[in-house]
Structures are given as C-alpha cells and as structure tokens.
Coordinates of C-alpha atoms in Angstrom, one line a residue:
Chain A
M36 CA 94.8 110.2 76.7
I37 CA 95.8 111.1 73.1
D38 CA 96.5 107.7 71.7
L39 CA 93.0 106.3 71.8
H40 CA 92.6 102.7 70.7
R41 CA 90.7 99.5 71.5
S42 CA 91.6 96.2 73.0
V43 CA 90.0 93.0 74.3
G44 CA 89.3 91.9 77.8
I45 CA 88.4 88.3 78.8
D46 CA 87.0 87.7 82.3
I47 CA 86.9 84.0 83.1
G48 CA 84.4 83.2 85.8
G49 CA 83.3 79.8 87.2
T50 CA 80.0 79.9 85.2
F51 CA 80.5 82.5 82.4
I52 CA 83.3 84.0 80.4
K53 CA 82.8 87.7 79.6
I54 CA 84.5 89.1 76.6
A55 CA 84.5 92.8 75.7
V56 CA 86.0 95.2 73.3
V57 CA 87.1 98.3 75.4
W58 CA 88.7 101.6 74.6
N59 CA 92.0 102.2 76.5
D60 CA 90.2 104.9 78.5
G61 CA 87.9 102.2 79.9
R62 CA 84.8 102.6 77.9
V63 CA 83.2 99.3 76.9
V64 CA 82.4 99.2 73.2
R65 CA 80.7 95.8 73.0
S66 CA 80.6 92.7 75.1
T67 CA 79.3 89.2 75.2
Q68 CA 79.1 86.2 77.5
I69 CA 79.7 82.5 76.8
P70 CA 79.4 79.6 79.2
T71 CA 82.7 78.6 80.9
D72 CA 81.9 74.8 81.3
A73 CA 84.7 74.8 83.8
A74 CA 84.8 71.0 84.2
A75 CA 85.6 70.5 80.5
G76 CA 88.8 72.4 81.0
P77 CA 90.4 75.2 79.0
E78 CA 90.8 73.4 75.6
P79 CA 87.2 73.6 74.4
A80 CA 86.9 77.0 76.1
A81 CA 89.8 78.4 74.1
A82 CA 88.0 77.7 70.9
R83 CA 84.8 79.3 72.2
I84 CA 86.7 82.4 73.5
L85 CA 88.5 82.8 70.1
A86 CA 85.3 82.5 68.1
A87 CA 83.4 85.0 70.4
A88 CA 86.3 87.5 70.5
R89 CA 86.8 87.3 66.7
G90 CA 83.1 87.8 66.2
L91 CA 83.3 91.0 68.3
M92 CA 86.5 92.1 66.6
A93 CA 85.0 91.6 63.1
D94 CA 81.8 93.5 64.1
E95 CA 84.0 96.4 65.3
G96 CA 86.7 96.3 62.6
L97 CA 89.3 95.8 65.4
T98 CA 92.7 94.5 64.2
A99 CA 95.6 92.9 66.2
A100 CA 97.7 95.9 65.3
E101 CA 95.2 98.3 67.0
M102 CA 94.7 96.2 70.1
R103 CA 98.4 95.5 70.8
A104 CA 97.6 93.2 73.7
V105 CA 94.7 91.2 75.2
G106 CA 94.0 91.0 78.9
M107 CA 92.5 88.0 80.7
D108 CA 91.6 87.4 84.3
S109 CA 90.3 84.6 86.4
A110 CA 89.9 83.7 90.1
G111 CA 92.7 82.0 91.9
I112 CA 96.4 82.5 92.5
I113 CA 97.9 83.7 89.2
D114 CA 101.5 83.6 88.1
A115 CA 101.4 86.9 86.2
E116 CA 105.0 86.5 84.8
R117 CA 104.2 83.2 83.2
N118 CA 100.5 83.9 82.7
L119 CA 99.4 80.7 84.4
V120 CA 96.6 79.9 86.8
L121 CA 98.5 78.3 89.8
D122 CA 95.7 77.5 92.1
A123 CA 91.9 78.0 91.6
P124 CA 89.4 75.8 93.4
N125 CA 86.7 76.5 90.8
L126 CA 88.9 76.1 87.8
R127 CA 91.0 73.0 88.8
A128 CA 91.3 71.8 85.2
W129 CA 92.8 75.2 84.2
E130 CA 95.7 75.1 86.6
N131 CA 99.1 75.4 84.8
H132 CA 97.4 75.3 81.4
P133 CA 99.1 77.5 78.8
L134 CA 95.7 79.0 77.7
A135 CA 97.1 82.6 77.6
A136 CA 100.0 81.4 75.3
R137 CA 97.6 79.5 73.1
L138 CA 95.3 82.6 72.7
A139 CA 98.3 84.8 72.1
A140 CA 99.4 82.7 69.2
A141 CA 95.9 82.8 67.7
F142 CA 95.4 86.6 68.3
G143 CA 98.9 87.5 67.2
V144 CA 99.4 89.8 70.2
P145 CA 100.5 89.1 73.8
V146 CA 97.8 87.8 76.2
Y147 CA 98.3 88.7 79.8
L148 CA 96.6 86.9 82.7
E149 CA 95.7 88.5 86.0
N150 CA 93.8 87.6 89.2
D151 CA 90.1 88.7 88.8
V152 CA 90.0 90.9 91.9
N153 CA 93.3 92.6 90.9
A154 CA 91.8 93.2 87.5
M155 CA 88.7 94.7 89.0
V156 CA 90.7 97.0 91.3
Y157 CA 92.9 98.0 88.5
G158 CA 89.9 98.8 86.4
E159 CA 88.4 101.0 89.1
W160 CA 91.8 102.7 89.6
C161 CA 92.2 103.5 85.9
C162 CA 88.6 104.5 85.0
G163 CA 86.3 104.1 88.0
A164 CA 85.9 105.2 91.6
G165 CA 89.7 105.0 92.2
R166 CA 90.6 107.3 89.3
G167 CA 93.2 109.9 90.1
T168 CA 94.7 108.2 93.1
R169 CA 98.3 107.0 93.5
H170 CA 97.6 104.5 96.3
L171 CA 94.3 102.6 96.2
L172 CA 92.9 99.7 98.3
G173 CA 90.0 97.9 96.5
L174 CA 87.7 95.3 98.0
T175 CA 84.9 93.0 96.7
L176 CA 82.3 92.0 99.1
G177 CA 80.4 88.9 98.1
T178 CA 80.5 85.2 99.2
G179 CA 84.1 85.9 100.1
V180 CA 85.9 89.2 100.7
G181 CA 88.6 89.8 98.1
G182 CA 91.0 92.7 97.6
G183 CA 93.6 94.3 95.5
L184 CA 96.2 97.0 95.9
V185 CA 97.5 99.8 93.6
L186 CA 100.6 101.2 95.3
D187 CA 102.8 103.9 94.0
G188 CA 100.7 103.9 90.8
R189 CA 101.2 100.2 90.1
L190 CA 99.3 97.0 90.7
Y191 CA 101.0 95.3 93.7
R192 CA 101.1 91.5 93.5
G193 CA 103.6 90.6 96.2
A194 CA 106.2 87.8 96.2
R195 CA 104.0 85.0 94.8
G196 CA 101.1 86.9 93.3
A197 CA 99.1 86.3 96.4
A198 CA 98.9 89.9 97.8
G199 CA 95.6 91.6 98.5
E200 CA 93.8 88.9 100.5
V201 CA 92.2 91.5 102.8
G202 CA 89.3 89.2 103.7
H203 CA 91.8 87.1 105.7
V204 CA 92.9 89.7 108.1
S205 CA 91.9 88.5 111.6
V206 CA 90.1 91.2 113.6
N207 CA 89.4 88.8 116.5
R208 CA 92.1 86.4 117.6
F209 CA 89.4 84.5 119.5
G210 CA 86.8 84.7 116.8
P211 CA 85.1 81.8 114.9
R212 CA 87.1 79.6 112.5
C213 CA 87.3 80.8 108.9
N214 CA 87.4 78.7 105.7
C215 CA 91.0 79.6 105.4
G216 CA 91.9 77.9 108.6
S217 CA 92.5 81.0 110.7
F218 CA 90.1 82.6 113.2
G219 CA 88.1 85.8 113.3
C220 CA 89.0 86.9 109.7
V221 CA 87.0 89.8 108.5
E222 CA 85.4 87.6 105.8
R223 CA 84.0 85.4 108.6
Y224 CA 81.9 88.4 109.6
V225 CA 81.4 90.2 106.3
G226 CA 81.0 87.3 103.8
A227 CA 77.4 87.0 102.5
A228 CA 76.6 83.7 104.2
H229 CA 77.9 84.9 107.5
I230 CA 75.8 88.0 107.3
V231 CA 72.8 85.8 106.8
D232 CA 73.8 83.5 109.6
R233 CA 74.0 86.5 112.0
A234 CA 70.6 87.7 110.8
L235 CA 69.0 84.2 111.5
E236 CA 70.5 84.2 115.0
A237 CA 69.3 87.8 115.6
L238 CA 65.8 86.9 114.5
A239 CA 65.8 83.9 116.8
R240 CA 66.6 86.0 119.9
D241 CA 65.2 89.4 119.0
T242 CA 61.6 89.9 119.9
R243 CA 60.9 93.0 117.7
P244 CA 58.7 92.6 114.7
S245 CA 60.6 92.0 111.5
R246 CA 59.4 91.2 108.0
L247 CA 62.4 88.9 107.7
R248 CA 60.6 86.4 109.8
D249 CA 58.1 85.8 106.9
L250 CA 61.0 84.6 104.7
A251 CA 62.4 81.1 104.4
A252 CA 66.0 80.9 105.4
Q253 CA 67.2 80.4 101.8
E254 CA 65.4 83.6 100.8
L255 CA 67.4 85.7 103.2
T256 CA 70.3 87.4 101.3
P257 CA 72.3 90.6 102.0
L258 CA 70.3 92.3 99.3
V259 CA 67.0 91.3 101.0
L260 CA 68.4 92.6 104.3
S261 CA 69.3 95.9 102.6
G262 CA 65.8 96.3 101.2
A263 CA 64.2 95.6 104.6
A264 CA 66.6 98.0 106.3
A265 CA 65.9 100.7 103.8
D266 CA 62.2 100.2 104.6
G267 CA 62.8 100.7 108.3
D268 CA 63.3 97.1 109.5
A269 CA 65.4 97.7 112.7
V270 CA 66.7 94.1 113.0
A271 CA 68.0 94.1 109.4
A272 CA 69.5 97.6 109.9
E273 CA 71.4 96.4 112.9
I274 CA 72.8 93.3 111.1
L275 CA 74.1 95.5 108.3
E276 CA 75.5 98.1 110.8
E277 CA 77.4 95.3 112.6
T278 CA 78.7 94.1 109.3
G279 CA 80.0 97.6 108.5
I280 CA 81.7 97.9 111.9
W281 CA 83.6 94.6 111.4
L282 CA 84.6 95.9 108.0
G283 CA 85.7 99.2 109.5
V284 CA 87.9 97.5 112.1
A285 CA 89.8 95.7 109.4
L286 CA 90.0 98.8 107.2
A287 CA 91.4 100.9 110.1
G288 CA 94.4 98.5 110.5
L289 CA 94.9 98.4 106.7
V290 CA 94.8 102.2 106.5
N291 CA 97.5 102.4 109.2
V292 CA 99.7 100.0 107.3
L293 CA 99.1 101.1 103.8
N294 CA 98.1 104.8 104.1
P295 CA 96.0 104.6 100.9
E296 CA 94.3 107.7 99.4
R297 CA 91.0 105.9 98.8
I298 CA 89.2 102.6 99.4
V299 CA 86.9 101.4 96.7
V300 CA 84.3 98.8 97.7
G301 CA 82.5 96.7 95.1
G302 CA 80.7 93.3 94.9
G303 CA 77.2 92.1 95.6
V304 CA 77.2 92.8 99.3
A305 CA 78.4 96.3 98.7
L306 CA 75.0 97.0 97.0
A307 CA 73.8 97.6 100.5
G308 CA 75.6 100.9 100.1
E309 CA 75.6 103.3 103.0
L310 CA 73.9 100.8 105.2
I311 CA 77.3 99.0 105.4
L312 CA 79.7 101.7 104.2
G313 CA 78.4 104.3 106.6
P314 CA 79.2 102.4 109.8
A315 CA 82.5 101.2 108.1
R316 CA 83.5 104.8 107.5
R317 CA 82.5 105.8 111.1
T318 CA 84.5 102.9 112.6
L319 CA 87.5 103.8 110.3
R320 CA 87.4 107.4 111.6
E321 CA 87.2 106.2 115.2
R322 CA 90.0 103.7 115.0
A323 CA 92.6 104.7 112.3
M324 CA 95.4 107.0 113.2
Q325 CA 95.0 110.6 112.6
V326 CA 97.1 111.2 109.5
P327 CA 96.3 108.1 107.5
G328 CA 92.7 107.9 108.8
G329 CA 92.0 111.6 108.1
S330 CA 93.1 111.5 104.5
V331 CA 91.2 108.4 103.2
D332 CA 87.6 107.8 102.2
I333 CA 85.5 104.8 101.5
V334 CA 83.6 104.9 98.2
P335 CA 81.4 102.5 96.3
A336 CA 82.9 101.0 93.1
A337 CA 81.7 102.6 89.9
L338 CA 82.2 100.1 87.0
G339 CA 79.9 97.3 88.3
N340 CA 80.4 94.1 86.4
D341 CA 82.6 95.7 83.8
A342 CA 85.4 96.5 86.2
A343 CA 87.4 93.2 85.8
V344 CA 87.1 93.0 82.0
V345 CA 88.2 96.7 81.7
G346 CA 91.0 96.2 84.2
A347 CA 92.3 93.1 82.5
A348 CA 92.4 94.9 79.1
L349 CA 94.1 98.0 80.5
L350 CA 96.6 96.0 82.6
A351 CA 97.6 94.1 79.5
L352 CA 98.2 97.4 77.7
S353 CA 100.3 98.7 80.6
R354 CA 102.4 95.5 80.4
V355 CA 103.0 95.9 76.7
R356 CA 104.4 99.3 77.4
E357 CA 106.5 98.4 80.5
P358 CA 106.6 94.6 80.8
Chain B
M873 CA 128.6 97.1 93.8
I874 CA 131.4 98.6 91.7
D875 CA 131.2 102.2 92.5
L876 CA 132.2 102.1 96.2
H877 CA 132.0 105.4 98.0
R878 CA 131.2 106.8 101.4
S879 CA 128.4 109.0 102.7
V880 CA 127.0 110.3 106.0
G881 CA 123.9 109.2 108.0
I882 CA 122.4 111.2 110.8
D883 CA 119.9 109.5 113.1
I884 CA 118.0 112.0 115.3
G885 CA 116.7 110.3 118.4
G886 CA 114.9 111.9 121.4
T887 CA 118.0 111.8 123.5
F888 CA 121.0 111.3 121.2
I889 CA 121.9 112.1 117.6
K890 CA 124.0 109.4 116.0
I891 CA 126.2 110.4 113.1
A892 CA 128.2 108.0 111.0
V893 CA 130.3 107.7 107.9
V894 CA 129.1 104.7 106.0
W895 CA 130.1 102.9 102.8
N896 CA 127.4 102.6 100.2
D897 CA 127.5 98.8 100.8
G898 CA 126.4 99.5 104.3
R899 CA 129.6 99.2 106.3
V900 CA 130.0 101.8 109.0
V901 CA 133.4 103.4 108.9
R902 CA 133.2 105.6 111.9
S903 CA 130.4 107.0 114.1
T904 CA 129.8 109.3 117.0
Q905 CA 126.9 110.4 119.3
I906 CA 126.0 113.8 120.5
P907 CA 123.1 114.9 122.8
T908 CA 119.9 115.9 121.0
D909 CA 118.7 118.4 123.6
A910 CA 115.4 118.1 121.9
A911 CA 113.7 120.9 123.9
A912 CA 116.2 123.5 122.6
G913 CA 115.1 122.9 119.1
P914 CA 116.9 122.2 115.9
E915 CA 118.9 125.5 115.6
P916 CA 121.6 124.7 118.2
A917 CA 121.4 121.0 117.2
A918 CA 122.2 121.9 113.6
A919 CA 125.5 123.5 114.6
R920 CA 126.4 120.5 116.7
I921 CA 125.5 118.1 113.9
L922 CA 127.6 120.0 111.4
A923 CA 130.6 120.2 113.8
A924 CA 130.5 116.5 114.6
A925 CA 129.9 115.4 110.9
R926 CA 132.7 117.7 109.7
G927 CA 135.0 116.2 112.3
L928 CA 134.3 112.7 111.1
M929 CA 134.6 113.7 107.5
A930 CA 138.0 115.4 108.1
D931 CA 139.3 112.3 110.0
E932 CA 138.3 110.2 107.0
G933 CA 139.2 112.5 104.3
L934 CA 135.6 112.4 103.0
T935 CA 134.6 115.2 100.5
A936 CA 131.2 116.4 99.5
A937 CA 131.9 115.2 95.9
E938 CA 132.4 111.7 97.2
M939 CA 129.4 111.5 99.5
R940 CA 126.9 113.0 96.9
A941 CA 124.1 113.1 99.5
V942 CA 123.5 112.9 103.3
G943 CA 120.7 110.9 104.8
M944 CA 118.9 111.9 108.0
D945 CA 116.1 110.2 109.9
S946 CA 113.9 110.9 113.0
A947 CA 110.9 109.6 114.7
G948 CA 107.5 111.0 113.6
I949 CA 105.6 111.6 110.5
I950 CA 107.9 112.9 107.8
D951 CA 107.2 114.7 104.6
A952 CA 109.9 113.0 102.6
E953 CA 109.3 115.2 99.5
R954 CA 109.9 118.4 101.4
N955 CA 112.2 116.8 104.0
L956 CA 110.3 118.1 106.9
V957 CA 109.2 116.6 110.3
L958 CA 105.4 117.0 110.2
D959 CA 104.4 115.5 113.6
A960 CA 106.7 114.1 116.2
P961 CA 105.6 114.0 119.9
N962 CA 109.3 113.9 121.2
L963 CA 110.6 116.5 118.8
R964 CA 107.8 119.2 118.9
A965 CA 110.2 122.1 118.3
W966 CA 111.5 120.4 115.2
E967 CA 108.2 120.2 113.4
N968 CA 108.2 122.0 110.0
H969 CA 111.8 123.3 110.6
P970 CA 114.0 123.4 107.5
L971 CA 116.8 121.6 109.2
A972 CA 117.5 119.4 106.2
A973 CA 117.7 122.4 103.9
R974 CA 120.0 124.2 106.3
L975 CA 122.4 121.2 106.6
A976 CA 122.3 120.7 102.8
A977 CA 123.5 124.3 102.2
A978 CA 126.3 123.7 104.7
F979 CA 127.3 120.3 103.3
G980 CA 127.0 121.3 99.7
V981 CA 125.0 118.2 98.9
P982 CA 121.3 117.3 99.2
V983 CA 120.1 116.1 102.7
Y984 CA 117.2 113.8 102.6
L985 CA 115.0 113.2 105.7
E986 CA 113.2 109.9 106.4
N987 CA 111.2 108.3 109.2
D988 CA 113.4 106.4 111.6
V989 CA 111.7 103.0 111.3
N990 CA 111.6 103.4 107.5
A991 CA 115.3 104.1 107.6
M992 CA 115.9 101.1 109.8
V993 CA 113.9 98.8 107.5
Y994 CA 115.6 100.1 104.4
G995 CA 119.0 99.6 106.1
E996 CA 118.1 95.9 106.9
W997 CA 116.8 95.5 103.3
C998 CA 120.0 96.9 101.7
C999 CA 122.6 95.3 103.9
G1000 CA 121.1 93.4 106.7
A1001 CA 118.6 90.6 107.3
G1002 CA 116.4 91.6 104.5
R1003 CA 119.1 91.6 101.8
G1004 CA 118.2 90.0 98.5
T1005 CA 114.4 90.3 98.9
R1006 CA 112.1 92.4 96.7
H1007 CA 109.2 92.6 99.2
L1008 CA 110.1 93.1 102.9
L1009 CA 108.1 93.8 106.0
G1010 CA 110.2 95.2 108.9
L1011 CA 109.2 95.7 112.5
T1012 CA 110.7 97.2 115.6
L1013 CA 109.5 95.9 118.9
G1014 CA 110.2 98.2 121.8
T1015 CA 108.0 100.6 123.8
G1016 CA 105.9 100.8 120.7
V1017 CA 105.7 98.6 117.7
G1018 CA 106.9 100.3 114.5
G1019 CA 107.1 99.1 111.0
G1020 CA 108.3 99.8 107.5
L1021 CA 107.7 98.3 104.0
V1022 CA 109.9 97.7 101.0
L1023 CA 107.6 96.8 98.2
D1024 CA 108.6 96.0 94.6
G1025 CA 112.2 97.0 95.6
R1026 CA 111.3 100.5 96.9
L1027 CA 110.5 102.0 100.3
Y1028 CA 106.7 102.4 100.4
R1029 CA 105.5 105.5 102.2
G1030 CA 101.9 105.7 101.3
A1031 CA 99.8 108.8 100.5
R1032 CA 101.0 111.0 103.5
G1033 CA 104.2 109.3 104.5
A1034 CA 102.3 107.5 107.3
A1035 CA 102.5 103.9 105.9
G1036 CA 103.9 101.0 107.9
E1037 CA 102.2 101.5 111.3
V1038 CA 101.9 97.8 111.8
G1039 CA 101.7 98.2 115.6
H1040 CA 98.2 99.7 115.1
V1041 CA 96.5 96.7 113.4
S1042 CA 93.7 95.5 115.7
V1043 CA 93.8 91.8 116.3
N1044 CA 90.9 92.0 118.8
R1045 CA 88.0 94.2 118.1
F1046 CA 86.9 93.9 121.7
G1047 CA 90.5 94.2 123.2
P1048 CA 91.8 96.9 125.5
R1049 CA 92.1 100.5 124.4
C1050 CA 95.4 101.4 122.8
N1051 CA 97.3 104.8 123.1
C1052 CA 96.3 105.5 119.4
G1053 CA 92.6 105.5 120.4
S1054 CA 91.7 102.1 118.8
F1055 CA 91.2 98.8 120.6
G1056 CA 93.1 95.6 120.6
C1057 CA 96.0 96.8 118.5
V1058 CA 99.0 94.4 118.4
E1059 CA 101.1 97.1 120.1
R1060 CA 98.7 96.8 123.1
Y1061 CA 99.9 93.2 123.6
V1062 CA 103.5 93.3 122.3
G1063 CA 104.7 96.8 123.4
A1064 CA 107.2 96.5 126.3
A1065 CA 105.1 98.0 129.0
H1066 CA 102.2 95.7 128.1
I1067 CA 104.3 92.6 128.2
V1068 CA 105.4 93.7 131.7
D1069 CA 101.8 94.3 132.8
R1070 CA 100.8 90.9 131.6
A1071 CA 103.7 89.4 133.6
L1072 CA 102.7 91.2 136.8
E1073 CA 99.1 89.9 136.3
A1074 CA 100.4 86.4 135.7
L1075 CA 102.6 86.5 138.8
A1076 CA 99.6 87.6 140.9
R1077 CA 97.4 84.7 139.9
D1078 CA 100.0 82.0 139.1
T1079 CA 101.1 79.9 142.0
R1080 CA 104.1 78.3 140.4
P1081 CA 107.5 79.5 141.8
S1082 CA 109.1 82.2 139.7
R1083 CA 112.3 84.2 140.4
L1084 CA 110.4 87.2 138.9
R1085 CA 108.6 87.5 142.3
D1086 CA 111.9 88.6 143.9
L1087 CA 112.0 91.7 141.6
A1088 CA 110.5 95.1 142.2
A1089 CA 107.9 96.0 139.5
Q1090 CA 110.2 98.5 137.9
E1091 CA 112.9 96.0 137.6
L1092 CA 110.7 93.8 135.3
T1093 CA 111.6 94.3 131.7
P1094 CA 111.2 92.1 128.5
L1095 CA 114.9 91.5 128.7
V1096 CA 114.7 90.3 132.3
L1097 CA 111.8 88.1 131.3
S1098 CA 113.9 86.7 128.5
G1099 CA 116.7 85.9 130.8
A1100 CA 114.4 84.2 133.3
A1101 CA 112.7 82.2 130.5
A1102 CA 116.0 81.1 129.1
D1103 CA 116.9 79.8 132.6
G1104 CA 113.7 77.7 132.7
D1105 CA 111.2 80.1 134.4
A1106 CA 107.9 78.8 133.2
V1107 CA 105.9 81.9 134.0
A1108 CA 108.3 84.1 132.1
A1109 CA 108.3 81.7 129.1
E1110 CA 104.5 81.7 128.9
I1111 CA 104.3 85.5 128.9
L1112 CA 106.8 85.7 126.0
E1113 CA 105.0 82.8 124.2
E1114 CA 101.7 84.7 124.5
T1115 CA 103.5 87.8 123.2
G1116 CA 104.8 85.9 120.2
I1117 CA 101.3 84.5 119.5
W1118 CA 99.7 88.0 119.4
L1119 CA 102.5 89.1 117.1
G1120 CA 101.9 86.1 114.9
V1121 CA 98.2 86.8 114.6
A1122 CA 99.0 90.3 113.3
L1123 CA 101.7 89.0 111.0
A1124 CA 99.4 86.4 109.4
G1125 CA 97.0 89.1 108.3
L1126 CA 99.8 91.3 107.0
V1127 CA 101.3 88.4 105.1
N1128 CA 97.9 87.7 103.5
V1129 CA 97.6 91.3 102.4
L1130 CA 101.3 92.0 101.4
N1131 CA 102.7 88.6 100.5
P1132 CA 106.2 89.7 101.5
E1133 CA 109.3 87.4 101.0
R1134 CA 110.6 88.0 104.5
I1135 CA 109.8 89.7 107.8
V1136 CA 112.7 91.3 109.7
V1137 CA 112.1 91.9 113.4
G1138 CA 114.4 94.3 115.4
G1139 CA 114.2 96.5 118.5
G1140 CA 114.8 95.9 122.1
V1141 CA 112.0 93.4 122.7
A1142 CA 113.2 91.4 119.8
L1143 CA 116.3 90.6 121.8
A1144 CA 114.1 87.9 123.4
G1145 CA 114.8 86.1 120.1
E1146 CA 113.2 82.7 119.6
L1147 CA 111.2 83.0 122.8
I1148 CA 109.0 85.5 120.9
L1149 CA 109.9 84.7 117.3
G1150 CA 109.3 81.0 117.6
P1151 CA 105.6 81.2 118.7
A1152 CA 105.1 84.1 116.2
R1153 CA 106.4 81.9 113.4
R1154 CA 104.3 78.9 114.5
T1155 CA 101.2 81.2 114.7
L1156 CA 101.9 82.6 111.3
R1157 CA 102.2 79.1 109.8
E1158 CA 98.9 78.1 111.4
R1159 CA 97.0 81.2 110.4
A1160 CA 98.3 82.6 107.1
M1161 CA 97.1 81.3 103.8
Q1162 CA 99.1 78.6 102.1
V1163 CA 100.9 80.5 99.3
P1164 CA 101.8 83.7 101.1
G1165 CA 102.3 81.9 104.5
G1166 CA 104.4 79.1 103.1
S1167 CA 106.9 81.4 101.3
V1168 CA 107.8 83.8 104.1
D1169 CA 110.0 83.6 107.1
I1170 CA 110.5 85.7 110.2
V1171 CA 114.1 86.6 111.0
P1172 CA 115.9 88.8 113.5
A1173 CA 117.3 92.1 112.4
A1174 CA 121.1 92.0 111.7
L1175 CA 122.3 95.6 111.9
G1176 CA 121.4 96.4 115.5
N1177 CA 121.6 100.1 116.3
D1178 CA 123.4 100.9 113.0
A1179 CA 120.3 100.0 110.9
A1180 CA 118.7 103.5 110.9
V1181 CA 121.9 105.4 110.2
V1182 CA 122.9 103.0 107.4
G1183 CA 119.4 103.1 106.0
A1184 CA 119.2 106.9 106.0
A1185 CA 122.5 107.2 104.2
L1186 CA 121.6 104.6 101.5
L1187 CA 118.1 106.0 101.0
A1188 CA 119.7 109.4 100.4
L1189 CA 122.0 107.9 97.8
S1190 CA 119.0 106.1 96.1
R1191 CA 117.2 109.4 96.0
V1192 CA 120.1 111.2 94.4
R1193 CA 120.0 108.6 91.6
E1194 CA 116.2 108.5 91.2
P1195 CA 114.6 111.4 93.0

C-alpha cells in the first residue's frame, strides 16, 4: 500500500471502550481503554470517547485530513447505512442513538458504525490470518459463537445487517434448546458455558482420575480445560475434542454453502487452539464435499484483541473510498 | 430495461439439451430440445447444438451483433472463469472439454458456461420469483437438493465455483449417511427417494387407511404423495409435513448466516407446494433469529423449466458488460 496514513478505530464493548490510532495497513500505533458505563447511555460516553481520541490524536500529531474517516463497532444488530445500533441487549440505551453522527460532527470526518464481529473478521481479512483471501469465514468462540463473512472481497452484511450468525446453525434438529429459541445450534455445544456444563456432566459419570475434580464448578473454564488437556488430562481432552467435532459439523455445512478459501477462528475459547481446531479440521475433512472441503483450512486468528478496532478503522476507510 | 435485445441460452442436461432464444428481460421467444447423448461426448453434441441454435436464430432473424453473448449451463462443478466443466458425474466425457470456446468461435460471440442450479437461481432472480431482491437464496428440490446464491446483487460462486450446495448442510450430526459421505444432510431427508423411503416405512407401521397401500413401491413418488395428501390422505400429508420441517430446519440456519431477502424453491419435489413449503415456513419462523427470520419469505419458483436457460442467457449478458 503506497498511500500510508493513520486513522482511528473505536470498539464499544459492554464494559470498556477501546480507542486506537492505526495505520491503514493494520498496525496499531497507540491505544487506550475507557469505561463504557453502558447504563448511562451514549451521551456521556460520547464526551469521554472524544476526549480520549483527541488525546491520542494530539500525542501522535494526527489530523482529520490525514485520517479521512473514523471506524466504530459495537455488539448488536447494526444499520450500517444509517450508522445506528438497532438491537443490542447489552447496550439498550444506545439503540437508535445518533452517536456516530455526533462524533462525525466533532471529528470533522465521517464516522462509520459496524457490528463488532464483522469488524473483527474484516480486520483479520485485511491484516491478519485471513489476509490474501477473497472469500473468508470468520468466527469468534466465546460465551456465544459469532461470525462474519467476507465474500468476493467485501464484507457481506445481508438484507438487514444480520448476516453471519454462524452460532445459530442447527447441527441437531433434536438437540437442546438454544438461547435463540431454536434447537441444537452449534453455539449450544461450543459456547463457553455449554463446554463447562458438558465437562461437569462428564466428571460426574467418568471414573477416570482428573485434576478437574479438585476445582469448584465456577473455576472450570474452557481455558482451565485446555491447560488440563495439554497436561494429559484425558477427560478434559475428550470434552474439547467433542467441542471441535460439533464445530466441524457446522463448518462442513457452511463450507458446502459458501466455499470459502479460509476459516479464521478467534475469541477466548479458540485459545484452546489445536485441542479444538484439530478435531474441527478433521471433521470438516470427513464431512465437507471434496472440492470446497479440500480447498479450505481452519486457522487461528492473528490479531487478538486488536482485530475489531483495526477492522473498524479499515472498514471506515474502505467506505470513504466506495460508500 | 430500455435496450431490449435477444440472446441464446443452452441448458445441457444428462438426457436433453434445451436451446432457447430469449429476450434480455427473460421472455422466451422460441425454444427446442435435442438429445444430449452424453456418452458420445461433446464433439457430436457441439454440431447438433450449433445446427439447432442456428435454426432458431434464422427463424427469428437473430444476428450475433444483436445477441452479444450466449449462455450455457450444465450440472457439475464449473470453472466459470475458464468456461469448463470440472467435475460432472453424468457428463464425464465433457469434463475439461473446450466446448464453450468451440461454440464461441462458431457463433462469433463469447459463450459463458455456468452451473445449472446457479443459472436457474439467477434466472429466477432476474425475471422470476426472486425479482427485485438484492440477496436471494434459491433451491431446487428433486432427486437431490441443489442451491444457488445471489448476494449483493451478484451470483456468488465461492472460491472454486462450488458454493451453494445447500443440500449438504447437516441438520442432524447423528443422522443417516448421505451420498456425499456426511451424515444427516438435509438432502438425506428432502431428496425425492428419501421422501419415498420414509413413506414406505410409515405405511408399514401406520395402521390408518391410506390409498398409497394400493400402489407398487415404484409407483410412489413425491408427486403421488402430494396428490394423495391434497385428497385428504393423512399418512401422505404427514410425510410431506415432516419433509417441510427438515427443510425449514436447514433454512433457519442458512437464514441466520446469509440474511437473504427471499428464498425461492423450485424443482419437481417443490410441486407439492404448500404441503412442503407451509411447514418449512412455519419451522423457519420458529427457529430463525428475529431480524433475519422476520424479513424473509419462502416462495415457489416462477419460471419452471425455463429458469436455467433464461438464467444462462442473462448471466452471459451480465458477463459481457462486466466480465
């Protein structure tokens, strides 16, 4: 990229707002975090965001003319054309609030709003583990299972900005009820709390020794399971393997429909790495059709917690060029 | 559309090749069918296609200058950039044959090759039941379950031209083995032969009277089931309802991922109409997430057997304009 310049990304989480100055090749120059105080709504947050961003910009000598646009992302269903949060359970007071327009007036450049998982996947696509592909499926594995799609070299949002909810693909018509109201969704097997529930059930019926039995239930997390499995705990390893298989069943169907070049997996649960991705990859190979299954790989995300803020900034720059 | 002109579509099936002169608004002017003789390969077929197409063109006074491009489609995995059949079980002798290039030289205009289900879905999108949408999911229900995607107003092919295989989305990890090698694919429940198998099983265990018992097994088809169900046969109605539910489970997941505006369903099994689409729609409403599920409908295809030949011709014209 010849025309190197910097911009600002703003990642609005339920607890913290992350603000970063990033190069348009994805490098993060400097970043800071401020509390969201979600319940107080976006008005006081807007003032804090502006103060923090202006502080970073002053430190870096970054001008509005150089940055051209600011990117912002949050959880929830986003109207990307009008830059509004439509529906966000953890940011109720922010729904339909013209925060982006307000910040745009203050910054003197357009502010574009995007869904947080879309921003993360776009960031990975531009500058992370999805770089160089034309068709990318991205997932975040955490409490929930989120997803985003870059298709034909563009972020794909669908008719109402709701595309990419790969966590709510049913892989078992007769499976347990999911939070979304459906049954047997992949999130119902791969979401963090469900992994832990399966571990507790396994410990109750499995007679093999496991160091997990020494833990209180609330100490059991996917990361603790990963550590135990890496140290040879067979019960923990089987729980994570089963998690990877469920993920692989869902991915096989998605690969047959979308024929992506690559699948990038991030989020806290993905820190289990090959303990989950290995069986997911094996299941994908066993179950996907030959052409789409043979030409796709599953790789861990590369940008960590910076993915969304980088993606939001780069998406904003892409929208200034071709709105 | 101001610039009305005509073109030619060629739909290569395993048994017949359909050739049609179509307006670029989708109206079919005139069409004919010739035998494929698939085993003899594409060389003799090329001569027959040319003779038949030239006959139609002469009858209509259609010139190469007016038609600009010719569209062709066949089953199988297609390399749309090189206009080659890569993999087609019913057209083995046609794989990697430069039929499109040969016809292009003879016609004096480009000949573009596309997958048959993609052509059908594109035809429905341009001029049929998907008209006016920006994001369309199309399915054909027959022996197999095929699919195609128009996303952001363009046919989506994926990395290797293999996208759209919606029949091979698993809706039951522990379900029966599918022809594709996976388990519990929606095709394994909704494909014509599997519907009939379920009907035979139901007749063996269900004690209610059913006129289906008077039929030999080979007389039982989805269309016969539809007729019986429409006449009040409860066993037949239940089999079709169950078929619609399986379809709806798969569609709910696809709607959550793709957030399409509309779903168009064609193919022989879709002739059962509301007997299958009704339960599919109900299941979709119950299982899809609120935003994507609330803004999509399932409608029957409108162009019947003309969809592929129309879609192939219109796709070719779109590729002349923006290759």
